[in-house]
PDB file of C-alpha atoms in Angstrom:
ATOM      1  CA  MET A   5      62.231  43.832  53.312  1.00 41.00           C
ATOM      2  CA  ARG A   6      63.337  40.218  53.923  1.00 40.00           C
ATOM      3  CA  LEU A   7      59.715  39.158  54.268  1.00 39.00           C
ATOM      4  CA  THR A   8      58.847  40.793  50.944  1.00 41.00           C
ATOM      5  CA  VAL A   9      61.743  39.043  49.163  1.00 37.00           C
ATOM      6  CA  LEU A  10      60.841  35.704  50.712  1.00 36.00           C
ATOM      7  CA  THR A  11      57.187  36.107  49.696  1.00 39.00           C
ATOM      8  CA  SER A  12      58.156  36.998  46.115  1.00 42.00           C
ATOM      9  CA  ALA A  13      60.480  33.993  45.867  1.00 39.00           C
ATOM     10  CA  LEU A  14      57.789  31.649  47.152  1.00 34.00           C
ATOM     11  CA  ALA A  15      55.246  33.038  44.695  1.00 42.00           C
ATOM     12  CA  GLY A  16      57.699  32.547  41.844  1.00 46.00           C
ATOM     13  CA  LEU A  17      58.325  28.983  42.898  1.00 38.00           C
ATOM     14  CA  LEU A  18      54.592  28.239  43.049  1.00 36.00           C
ATOM     15  CA  LEU A  19      54.056  29.859  39.628  1.00 36.00           C
ATOM     16  CA  THR A  20      56.876  27.818  38.074  1.00 41.00           C
ATOM     17  CA  SER A  21      55.500  24.620  39.582  1.00 42.00           C
ATOM     18  CA  SER A  22      52.004  25.422  38.346  1.00 40.00           C
ATOM     19  CA  CYS A  23      53.238  26.147  34.827  1.00 40.00           C
ATOM     20  CA  SER A  24      55.248  22.912  34.767  1.00 42.00           C
ATOM     21  CA  GLU A  25      52.203  20.898  35.861  1.00 42.00           C
ATOM     22  CA  ALA A  26      50.038  22.589  33.254  1.00 40.00           C
ATOM     23  CA  GLN A  27      52.620  21.958  30.556  1.00 43.00           C
ATOM     24  CA  SER A  28      52.957  18.333  31.648  1.00 41.00           C
ATOM     25  CA  SER A  29      49.183  17.923  31.677  1.00 41.00           C
ATOM     26  CA  GLY A  30      48.946  19.516  28.239  1.00 43.00           C
ATOM     27  CA  GLU A  31      51.610  17.214  26.850  1.00 42.00           C
ATOM     28  CA  THR A  32      49.846  14.194  28.361  1.00 41.00           C
ATOM     29  CA  GLU A  33      46.529  15.207  26.794  1.00 40.00           C
ATOM     30  CA  LYS A  34      48.265  15.817  23.470  1.00 40.00           C
ATOM     31  CA  ASN A  35      49.976  12.420  23.628  1.00 44.00           C
ATOM     32  CA  GLN A  36      46.678  10.740  24.433  1.00 41.00           C
ATOM     33  CA  ALA A  37      44.970  12.617  21.592  1.00 40.00           C
ATOM     34  CA  ASP A  38      47.735  11.644  19.147  1.00 44.00           C
ATOM     35  CA  LYS A  39      47.493   8.033  20.319  1.00 38.00           C
ATOM     36  CA  GLY A  40      43.738   8.122  19.874  1.00 37.00           C
ATOM     37  CA  LYS A  41      44.111   9.462  16.336  1.00 36.00           C
ATOM     38  CA  LYS A  42      46.602   6.707  15.477  1.00 38.00           C
ATOM     39  CA  GLU A  43      44.347   4.038  16.956  1.00 36.00           C
ATOM     40  CA  GLY A  44      41.401   5.533  15.090  1.00 37.00           C
ATOM     41  CA  LYS A  45      43.273   5.395  11.801  1.00 35.00           C
ATOM     42  CA  LYS A  46      44.325   1.838  12.556  1.00 36.00           C
ATOM     43  CA  GLY A  47      40.733   0.914  13.295  1.00 35.00           C
ATOM     44  CA  LYS A  48      39.512   2.432  10.023  1.00 36.00           C
ATOM     45  CA  LYS A  49      42.185   0.571   8.097  1.00 36.00           C
ATOM     46  CA  ASN A  50      41.444  -2.698   9.880  1.00 38.00           C
ATOM     47  CA  LYS A  51      37.661  -3.091   9.745  1.00 37.00           C
ATOM     48  CA  GLY A  52      36.008  -4.833  12.646  1.00 40.00           C
ATOM     49  CA  ASN A  53      39.357  -5.361  14.432  1.00 45.00           C
ATOM     50  CA  ALA A  54      40.002  -8.260  12.034  1.00 63.00           C
ATOM     51  CA  PRO A  55      43.610  -9.163  11.309  1.00 65.00           C
ATOM     52  CA  THR A  56      44.821  -7.781   7.995  1.00 74.00           C
ATOM     53  CA  ALA A  57      45.743 -10.472   5.494  1.00 74.00           C
ATOM     54  CA  ASP A  58      49.290 -10.717   4.240  1.00 88.00           C
ATOM     55  CA  LEU A  59      48.279 -10.580   0.590  1.00 94.00           C
ATOM     56  CA  GLN A  60      50.867 -11.170  -2.083  1.00 96.00           C
ATOM     57  CA  ARG A  61      50.030  -9.379  -5.310  1.00 97.00           C
ATOM     58  CA  LEU A  62      50.605 -11.707  -8.244  1.00 97.00           C
ATOM     59  CA  GLY A  63      49.587  -9.518 -11.149  1.00 97.00           C
ATOM     60  CA  GLU A  64      46.781  -7.779 -12.985  1.00 97.00           C
ATOM     61  CA  LEU A  65      44.439  -8.835 -15.777  1.00 98.00           C
ATOM     62  CA  SER A  66      45.548  -7.800 -19.241  1.00 96.00           C
ATOM     63  CA  GLY A  67      44.855  -8.630 -22.876  1.00 96.00           C
ATOM     64  CA  GLY A  68      41.357  -7.190 -22.911  1.00 95.00           C
ATOM     65  CA  VAL A  69      39.918  -9.062 -19.925  1.00 97.00           C
ATOM     66  CA  PRO A  70      37.448  -6.441 -18.601  1.00 95.00           C
ATOM     67  CA  GLU A  71      37.174  -7.577 -14.959  1.00 96.00           C
ATOM     68  CA  SER A  72      37.061 -10.626 -12.686  1.00 98.00           C
ATOM     69  CA  SER A  73      33.757 -11.549 -11.069  1.00 97.00           C
ATOM     70  CA  GLY A  74      34.501 -15.250 -10.502  1.00 98.00           C
ATOM     71  CA  LEU A  75      37.494 -17.555 -10.407  1.00 98.00           C
ATOM     72  CA  ALA A  76      38.252 -21.259 -10.996  1.00 98.00           C
ATOM     73  CA  ARG A  77      41.344 -23.355 -11.606  1.00 98.00           C
ATOM     74  CA  GLY A  78      42.518 -23.566 -15.203  1.00 98.00           C
ATOM     75  CA  PRO A  79      43.609 -26.601 -17.257  1.00 96.00           C
ATOM     76  CA  ARG A  80      47.224 -26.358 -16.044  1.00 96.00           C
ATOM     77  CA  PRO A  81      48.769 -25.478 -12.678  1.00 96.00           C
ATOM     78  CA  GLY A  82      49.104 -21.725 -12.322  1.00 97.00           C
ATOM     79  CA  THR A  83      46.246 -20.968 -14.735  1.00 98.00           C
ATOM     80  CA  PHE A  84      42.708 -19.813 -13.980  1.00 98.00           C
ATOM     81  CA  TYR A  85      39.322 -19.219 -15.550  1.00 98.00           C
ATOM     82  CA  THR A  86      37.544 -15.949 -14.908  1.00 98.00           C
ATOM     83  CA  HIS A  87      34.697 -13.882 -16.370  1.00 98.00           C
ATOM     84  CA  ALA A  88      32.964 -10.519 -16.266  1.00 97.00           C
ATOM     85  CA  ASP A  89      29.453  -9.885 -14.995  1.00 96.00           C
ATOM     86  CA  ALA A  90      26.274  -8.247 -16.365  1.00 96.00           C
ATOM     87  CA  GLY A  91      26.547  -6.303 -19.598  1.00 90.00           C
ATOM     88  CA  ASN A  92      29.574  -8.219 -20.862  1.00 97.00           C
ATOM     89  CA  ALA A  93      30.030 -10.995 -23.411  1.00 97.00           C
ATOM     90  CA  PRO A  94      29.435 -14.637 -22.336  1.00 98.00           C
ATOM     91  CA  VAL A  95      33.130 -15.470 -22.313  1.00 98.00           C
ATOM     92  CA  LEU A  96      35.360 -17.533 -20.037  1.00 98.00           C
ATOM     93  CA  PHE A  97      38.886 -16.140 -20.001  1.00 98.00           C
ATOM     94  CA  GLU A  98      41.846 -18.393 -19.297  1.00 98.00           C
ATOM     95  CA  VAL A  99      44.638 -16.405 -17.654  1.00 98.00           C
ATOM     96  CA  ASP A 100      47.892 -17.130 -15.861  1.00 98.00           C
ATOM     97  CA  ALA A 101      48.715 -16.083 -12.290  1.00 97.00           C
ATOM     98  CA  GLN A 102      50.087 -12.752 -13.530  1.00 98.00           C
ATOM     99  CA  GLY A 103      46.830 -11.985 -15.351  1.00 98.00           C
ATOM    100  CA  LYS A 104      48.053 -12.586 -18.905  1.00 98.00           C
ATOM    101  CA  LEU A 105      45.300 -13.756 -21.253  1.00 98.00           C
ATOM    102  CA  LEU A 106      45.953 -17.268 -22.582  1.00 98.00           C
ATOM    103  CA  ASN A 107      42.648 -18.216 -24.203  1.00 98.00           C
ATOM    104  CA  SER A 108      39.014 -17.111 -24.570  1.00 98.00           C
ATOM    105  CA  LEU A 109      36.004 -19.443 -24.631  1.00 98.00           C
ATOM    106  CA  LYS A 110      32.799 -17.886 -25.902  1.00 98.00           C
ATOM    107  CA  LEU A 111      29.730 -19.788 -24.694  1.00 98.00           C
ATOM    108  CA  PRO A 112      26.472 -20.100 -26.704  1.00 98.00           C
ATOM    109  CA  VAL A 113      24.398 -18.621 -23.857  1.00 98.00           C
ATOM    110  CA  GLU A 114      23.600 -15.200 -22.392  1.00 97.00           C
ATOM    111  CA  ASN A 115      25.406 -13.333 -19.670  1.00 98.00           C
ATOM    112  CA  THR A 116      22.462 -11.882 -17.811  1.00 98.00           C
ATOM    113  CA  ASP A 117      24.530 -11.497 -14.661  1.00 98.00           C
ATOM    114  CA  TRP A 118      27.340 -14.035 -14.303  1.00 98.00           C
ATOM    115  CA  GLU A 119      28.685 -13.801 -10.767  1.00 98.00           C
ATOM    116  CA  SER A 120      30.549 -16.987  -9.814  1.00 98.00           C
ATOM    117  CA  LEU A 121      32.342 -20.125 -10.985  1.00 98.00           C
ATOM    118  CA  ALA A 122      32.265 -23.567  -9.374  1.00 98.00           C
ATOM    119  CA  GLN A 123      34.232 -26.636 -10.435  1.00 98.00           C
ATOM    120  CA  ASP A 124      33.899 -30.394  -9.917  1.00 98.00           C
ATOM    121  CA  ASN A 125      36.587 -33.070  -9.690  1.00 96.00           C
ATOM    122  CA  SER A 126      36.228 -33.956 -13.377  1.00 96.00           C
ATOM    123  CA  GLY A 127      37.086 -30.505 -14.682  1.00 94.00           C
ATOM    124  CA  ASN A 128      33.514 -29.385 -15.363  1.00 98.00           C
ATOM    125  CA  ILE A 129      32.840 -25.693 -14.820  1.00 98.00           C
ATOM    126  CA  PHE A 130      29.574 -24.301 -13.451  1.00 98.00           C
ATOM    127  CA  VAL A 131      28.890 -20.692 -14.440  1.00 98.00           C
ATOM    128  CA  THR A 132      26.445 -19.209 -11.950  1.00 98.00           C
ATOM    129  CA  ASP A 133      24.187 -16.704 -13.704  1.00 98.00           C
ATOM    130  CA  ALA A 134      22.312 -15.741 -10.537  1.00 98.00           C
ATOM    131  CA  GLY A 135      23.197 -12.105  -9.951  1.00 98.00           C
ATOM    132  CA  ASN A 136      19.921 -10.697  -8.679  1.00 98.00           C
ATOM    133  CA  ASN A 137      20.377  -7.164  -7.363  1.00 97.00           C
ATOM    134  CA  ASN A 138      16.663  -6.442  -7.119  1.00 97.00           C
ATOM    135  CA  ASN A 139      15.737  -9.981  -6.020  1.00 98.00           C
ATOM    136  CA  SER A 140      13.189 -10.092  -8.840  1.00 98.00           C
ATOM    137  CA  ARG A 141      14.677 -12.578 -11.346  1.00 98.00           C
ATOM    138  CA  ARG A 142      12.705 -15.678 -12.400  1.00 98.00           C
ATOM    139  CA  ASP A 143      15.317 -16.914 -14.901  1.00 98.00           C
ATOM    140  CA  LEU A 144      18.100 -18.002 -12.538  1.00 98.00           C
ATOM    141  CA  VAL A 145      20.419 -20.529 -14.167  1.00 98.00           C
ATOM    142  CA  ILE A 146      23.756 -22.274 -13.783  1.00 98.00           C
ATOM    143  CA  TYR A 147      25.565 -23.347 -16.942  1.00 98.00           C
ATOM    144  CA  ARG A 148      27.460 -26.634 -16.845  1.00 98.00           C
ATOM    145  CA  LEU A 149      30.242 -27.253 -19.357  1.00 98.00           C
ATOM    146  CA  ASN A 150      33.613 -28.847 -19.900  1.00 98.00           C
ATOM    147  CA  PRO A 151      36.100 -26.250 -21.193  1.00 98.00           C
ATOM    148  CA  SER A 152      37.321 -28.754 -23.786  1.00 96.00           C
ATOM    149  CA  GLN A 153      33.843 -28.579 -25.387  1.00 97.00           C
ATOM    150  CA  PRO A 154      32.601 -25.042 -24.735  1.00 97.00           C
ATOM    151  CA  GLN A 155      29.747 -25.295 -27.250  1.00 97.00           C
ATOM    152  CA  GLN A 156      28.070 -28.080 -25.276  1.00 98.00           C
ATOM    153  CA  VAL A 157      26.414 -26.348 -22.362  1.00 98.00           C
ATOM    154  CA  GLY A 158      23.843 -27.811 -19.982  1.00 98.00           C
ATOM    155  CA  ARG A 159      21.288 -25.627 -18.189  1.00 98.00           C
ATOM    156  CA  ILE A 160      20.526 -25.997 -14.497  1.00 98.00           C
ATOM    157  CA  SER A 161      17.504 -23.742 -14.036  1.00 98.00           C
ATOM    158  CA  PHE A 162      16.360 -23.104 -10.487  1.00 98.00           C
ATOM    159  CA  ALA A 163      14.213 -21.128  -8.087  1.00 98.00           C
ATOM    160  CA  TYR A 164      14.623 -20.622  -4.346  1.00 98.00           C
ATOM    161  CA  ALA A 165      12.365 -22.799  -2.203  1.00 98.00           C
ATOM    162  CA  ASP A 166      11.511 -19.951   0.181  1.00 98.00           C
ATOM    163  CA  GLN A 167      10.939 -17.121  -2.316  1.00 98.00           C
ATOM    164  CA  SER A 168       7.317 -16.317  -3.181  1.00 97.00           C
ATOM    165  CA  GLU A 169       7.521 -12.589  -3.995  1.00 97.00           C
ATOM    166  CA  PHE A 170       9.464 -11.039  -6.910  1.00 98.00           C
ATOM    167  CA  PRO A 171      10.787  -8.832  -5.470  1.00 98.00           C
ATOM    168  CA  PRO A 172      10.146  -9.372  -1.767  1.00 97.00           C
ATOM    169  CA  THR A 173       9.950  -6.443   0.649  1.00 97.00           C
ATOM    170  CA  LYS A 174      13.234  -4.590   1.038  1.00 96.00           C
ATOM    171  CA  SER A 175      13.845  -6.062   4.490  1.00 96.00           C
ATOM    172  CA  ASP A 176      13.682  -9.606   3.028  1.00 97.00           C
ATOM    173  CA  ARG A 177      15.895  -9.158  -0.038  1.00 98.00           C
ATOM    174  CA  ASN A 178      18.353 -11.985   0.443  1.00 98.00           C
ATOM    175  CA  PHE A 179      18.033 -13.853  -2.884  1.00 98.00           C
ATOM    176  CA  ASP A 180      21.057 -12.456  -4.697  1.00 98.00           C
ATOM    177  CA  CYS A 181      23.798 -15.043  -5.273  1.00 98.00           C
ATOM    178  CA  GLU A 182      27.395 -14.157  -6.151  1.00 98.00           C
ATOM    179  CA  ALA A 183      29.099 -17.193  -4.596  1.00 98.00           C
ATOM    180  CA  SER A 184      28.938 -20.903  -5.383  1.00 98.00           C
ATOM    181  CA  LEU A 185      30.938 -24.103  -5.032  1.00 98.00           C
ATOM    182  CA  TRP A 186      30.644 -27.786  -5.934  1.00 98.00           C
ATOM    183  CA  HIS A 187      30.931 -30.676  -3.464  1.00 98.00           C
ATOM    184  CA  ASN A 188      29.979 -34.356  -3.778  1.00 98.00           C
ATOM    185  CA  GLY A 189      27.533 -33.956  -6.655  1.00 97.00           C
ATOM    186  CA  GLN A 190      25.845 -30.878  -5.212  1.00 98.00           C
ATOM    187  CA  LEU A 191      26.104 -27.179  -5.926  1.00 98.00           C
ATOM    188  CA  TYR A 192      26.162 -24.893  -2.900  1.00 99.00           C
ATOM    189  CA  LEU A 193      24.899 -21.332  -3.293  1.00 99.00           C
ATOM    190  CA  PHE A 194      25.672 -18.549  -0.801  1.00 98.00           C
ATOM    191  CA  THR A 195      23.481 -15.464  -0.875  1.00 98.00           C
ATOM    192  CA  LYS A 196      24.530 -11.839  -0.677  1.00 98.00           C
ATOM    193  CA  ASP A 197      22.376 -10.235   2.016  1.00 98.00           C
ATOM    194  CA  ARG A 198      21.433  -6.892   0.480  1.00 95.00           C
ATOM    195  CA  ALA A 199      18.813  -6.205   3.148  1.00 95.00           C
ATOM    196  CA  GLN A 200      20.414  -6.728   6.553  1.00 96.00           C
ATOM    197  CA  HIS A 201      24.090  -7.390   5.658  1.00 96.00           C
ATOM    198  CA  SER A 202      24.158 -10.020   8.388  1.00 97.00           C
ATOM    199  CA  THR A 203      23.120 -13.424   7.012  1.00 98.00           C
ATOM    200  CA  SER A 204      24.226 -15.556   4.079  1.00 98.00           C
ATOM    201  CA  LYS A 205      21.692 -18.245   3.249  1.00 98.00           C
ATOM    202  CA  VAL A 206      23.126 -21.525   1.957  1.00 98.00           C
ATOM    203  CA  TYR A 207      21.175 -23.487  -0.683  1.00 99.00           C
ATOM    204  CA  THR A 208      21.895 -26.789  -2.412  1.00 98.00           C
ATOM    205  CA  LEU A 209      21.130 -27.951  -5.956  1.00 98.00           C
ATOM    206  CA  PRO A 210      21.844 -31.104  -7.980  1.00 98.00           C
ATOM    207  CA  ASP A 211      24.741 -30.596 -10.395  1.00 98.00           C
ATOM    208  CA  GLN A 212      22.783 -32.052 -13.337  1.00 98.00           C
ATOM    209  CA  PRO A 213      20.892 -30.100 -16.033  1.00 98.00           C
ATOM    210  CA  GLY A 214      17.163 -29.654 -15.522  1.00 98.00           C
ATOM    211  CA  LYS A 215      14.697 -27.543 -13.548  1.00 98.00           C
ATOM    212  CA  HIS A 216      15.341 -27.663  -9.823  1.00 98.00           C
ATOM    213  CA  THR A 217      14.365 -26.079  -6.534  1.00 98.00           C
ATOM    214  CA  ALA A 218      17.247 -24.671  -4.502  1.00 98.00           C
ATOM    215  CA  LYS A 219      16.765 -26.099  -1.006  1.00 98.00           C
ATOM    216  CA  LEU A 220      17.642 -23.950   1.985  1.00 98.00           C
ATOM    217  CA  LEU A 221      20.327 -25.831   3.934  1.00 98.00           C
ATOM    218  CA  THR A 222      21.370 -23.362   6.624  1.00 98.00           C
ATOM    219  CA  LYS A 223      22.020 -19.718   7.434  1.00 98.00           C
ATOM    220  CA  LEU A 224      25.432 -18.279   8.257  1.00 98.00           C
ATOM    221  CA  SER A 225      26.037 -15.270  10.458  1.00 97.00           C
ATOM    222  CA  ILE A 226      28.193 -13.132   8.170  1.00 97.00           C
ATOM    223  CA  ALA A 227      28.702  -9.442   8.917  1.00 93.00           C
ATOM    224  CA  GLY A 228      28.872  -8.369   5.301  1.00 93.00           C
ATOM    225  CA  GLU A 229      27.892  -9.384   1.768  1.00 97.00           C
ATOM    226  CA  VAL A 230      29.289 -12.643   0.374  1.00 98.00           C
ATOM    227  CA  THR A 231      30.810 -12.258  -3.107  1.00 98.00           C
ATOM    228  CA  GLY A 232      32.743 -15.503  -3.580  1.00 98.00           C
ATOM    229  CA  ALA A 233      33.175 -19.024  -2.174  1.00 98.00           C
ATOM    230  CA  ASP A 234      35.395 -22.074  -2.436  1.00 98.00           C
ATOM    231  CA  LEU A 235      36.196 -25.240  -0.494  1.00 98.00           C
ATOM    232  CA  SER A 236      39.721 -26.586   0.017  1.00 98.00           C
ATOM    233  CA  PRO A 237      40.501 -29.921  -1.698  1.00 97.00           C
ATOM    234  CA  ASP A 238      40.476 -31.744   1.665  1.00 97.00           C
ATOM    235  CA  GLY A 239      37.039 -30.266   2.474  1.00 97.00           C
ATOM    236  CA  ARG A 240      38.186 -28.724   5.768  1.00 97.00           C
ATOM    237  CA  HIS A 241      38.443 -25.047   4.884  1.00 98.00           C
ATOM    238  CA  LEU A 242      35.520 -23.034   3.570  1.00 98.00           C
ATOM    239  CA  ALA A 243      36.475 -19.595   2.253  1.00 98.00           C
ATOM    240  CA  LEU A 244      33.802 -16.950   1.778  1.00 98.00           C
ATOM    241  CA  LEU A 245      34.765 -13.650   0.238  1.00 98.00           C
ATOM    242  CA  GLY A 246      33.189 -10.294   1.076  1.00 97.00           C
ATOM    243  CA  ARG A 247      33.947  -6.690   0.225  1.00 93.00           C
ATOM    244  CA  GLU A 248      37.615  -6.493   1.225  1.00 96.00           C
ATOM    245  CA  GLN A 249      36.948  -9.262   3.739  1.00 96.00           C
ATOM    246  CA  LEU A 250      37.641 -12.972   3.963  1.00 98.00           C
ATOM    247  CA  PHE A 251      35.594 -15.314   6.159  1.00 98.00           C
ATOM    248  CA  LEU A 252      37.219 -18.675   6.966  1.00 98.00           C
ATOM    249  CA  LEU A 253      35.168 -21.535   8.418  1.00 98.00           C
ATOM    250  CA  GLU A 254      36.908 -24.762   9.391  1.00 98.00           C
ATOM    251  CA  GLY A 255      35.939 -28.311  10.323  1.00 98.00           C
ATOM    252  CA  ASN A 256      36.639 -31.943   9.495  1.00 98.00           C
ATOM    253  CA  SER A 257      34.052 -31.725   6.684  1.00 97.00           C
ATOM    254  CA  LEU A 258      31.967 -29.160   4.843  1.00 98.00           C
ATOM    255  CA  ASP A 259      29.027 -29.947   7.142  1.00 97.00           C
ATOM    256  CA  GLU A 260      31.178 -29.140  10.176  1.00 98.00           C
ATOM    257  CA  ALA A 261      32.595 -26.001   8.569  1.00 98.00           C
ATOM    258  CA  LEU A 262      29.071 -24.710   7.921  1.00 98.00           C
ATOM    259  CA  LYS A 263      28.470 -24.886  11.686  1.00 98.00           C
ATOM    260  CA  ALA A 264      31.710 -23.139  12.643  1.00 98.00           C
ATOM    261  CA  THR A 265      32.165 -19.532  13.733  1.00 97.00           C
ATOM    262  CA  PRO A 266      33.748 -17.582  10.858  1.00 97.00           C
ATOM    263  CA  LYS A 267      37.236 -16.189  11.320  1.00 97.00           C
ATOM    264  CA  VAL A 268      37.211 -12.689   9.833  1.00 96.00           C
ATOM    265  CA  ILE A 269      40.276 -11.446   7.953  1.00 96.00           C
ATOM    266  CA  SER A 270      40.493  -7.902   6.629  1.00 96.00           C
ATOM    267  CA  LEU A 271      41.498  -7.434   2.994  1.00 97.00           C
ATOM    268  CA  SER A 272      41.525  -3.667   3.348  1.00 94.00           C
ATOM    269  CA  GLY A 273      42.953  -1.923   0.306  1.00 94.00           C
ATOM    270  CA  ALA A 274      42.680  -4.947  -1.992  1.00 96.00           C
ATOM    271  CA  GLY A 275      39.800  -3.561  -4.050  1.00 95.00           C
ATOM    272  CA  GLN A 276      36.385  -5.067  -4.817  1.00 96.00           C
ATOM    273  CA  THR A 277      37.228  -8.703  -4.015  1.00 97.00           C
ATOM    274  CA  GLU A 278      34.943 -11.091  -5.934  1.00 97.00           C
ATOM    275  CA  GLY A 279      36.784 -14.241  -7.081  1.00 98.00           C
ATOM    276  CA  VAL A 280      38.363 -16.835  -4.800  1.00 98.00           C
ATOM    277  CA  VAL A 281      39.778 -20.324  -5.393  1.00 98.00           C
ATOM    278  CA  PHE A 282      41.962 -22.785  -3.483  1.00 98.00           C
ATOM    279  CA  THR A 283      45.053 -23.941  -5.364  1.00 98.00           C
ATOM    280  CA  ASP A 284      45.931 -26.342  -2.527  1.00 98.00           C
ATOM    281  CA  ASN A 285      44.736 -26.902   1.047  1.00 98.00           C
ATOM    282  CA  GLY A 286      46.601 -23.861   2.354  1.00 97.00           C
ATOM    283  CA  THR A 287      46.658 -21.385  -0.522  1.00 98.00           C
ATOM    284  CA  LEU A 288      43.981 -19.070  -1.898  1.00 98.00           C
ATOM    285  CA  VAL A 289      44.046 -16.982  -5.039  1.00 98.00           C
ATOM    286  CA  ILE A 290      41.777 -13.935  -4.907  1.00 98.00           C
ATOM    287  CA  SER A 291      40.759 -11.628  -7.752  1.00 98.00           C
ATOM    288  CA  THR A 292      39.066  -8.247  -7.826  1.00 97.00           C
ATOM    289  CA  GLU A 293      36.633  -6.561 -10.157  1.00 96.00           C
ATOM    290  CA  GLN A 294      39.384  -4.021 -10.879  1.00 96.00           C
ATOM    291  CA  GLY A 295      41.547  -6.879 -12.199  1.00 97.00           C
ATOM    292  CA  ALA A 296      44.128  -7.403  -9.448  1.00 97.00           C
ATOM    293  CA  ILE A 297      45.187 -10.982  -8.580  1.00 98.00           C
ATOM    294  CA  TYR A 298      46.426 -11.843  -5.081  1.00 98.00           C
ATOM    295  CA  GLN A 299      47.650 -14.895  -3.205  1.00 98.00           C
ATOM    296  CA  TYR A 300      46.873 -15.568   0.452  1.00 97.00           C
ATOM    297  CA  LYS A 301      48.396 -18.311   2.617  1.00 97.00           C
ATOM    298  CA  LEU A 302      46.259 -19.777   5.395  1.00 95.00           C
TER     299      LEU A 302
END
């Protein structure tokens, strides 16, 4: 009888211990699964493990401005020029930092596919009409004007030095340009790699009207599609915009920055980011096609 009771007690103890271990194991697996789900969500939100930018939302375009495909500094601090892309009127919109429409400048040219604005030190604006989704355009042009005389527009027509097919094979379609900037009398064009999504080609052009060949300067390893570009006033920070991504390249000059490894910053949730401009050496203003305006501090 005692042996039977002792055996039963021992069996109960072993069963309780086994159940506790199983429960503990189950809880551990559940905790690990929950942790994995959280990390997975975090990874989806933060593409490519890039740090998420601390974007400050300034405002949203209003007053009939349809979208923002490019961005440049306006005539007064805190104002900006922007524009819409293909299918819209050839208009430069002057807006404030909150997106309020201040003025409209209609240009005596076409908007085949305006995609970017560049700006020199004298206040001249360069409207880059080089959107080229199919890589088949032969009428690429950049319009040069001073906003104080919007009816006087110079044409900088160009073709890419290394393009011979219109369009090239799908694997070579890297002749779409949605990003440009001005520096020391030259225009710099950054391509949107629609084929491989891995390389932005950098071309240079004179900033004077005429027919020119865009010379291939270098190629940048960019894991995405470049949609905007600007250089800080001191020439040390090159900002390239992508789809909800910011690529920062730094050096003591633009030449050095073009050789640097890009720092990738996630702009997840911002929208279709397309316009970018430095307001000082450490501050960027970014706009989206949906009309949102953000500020980012380096």
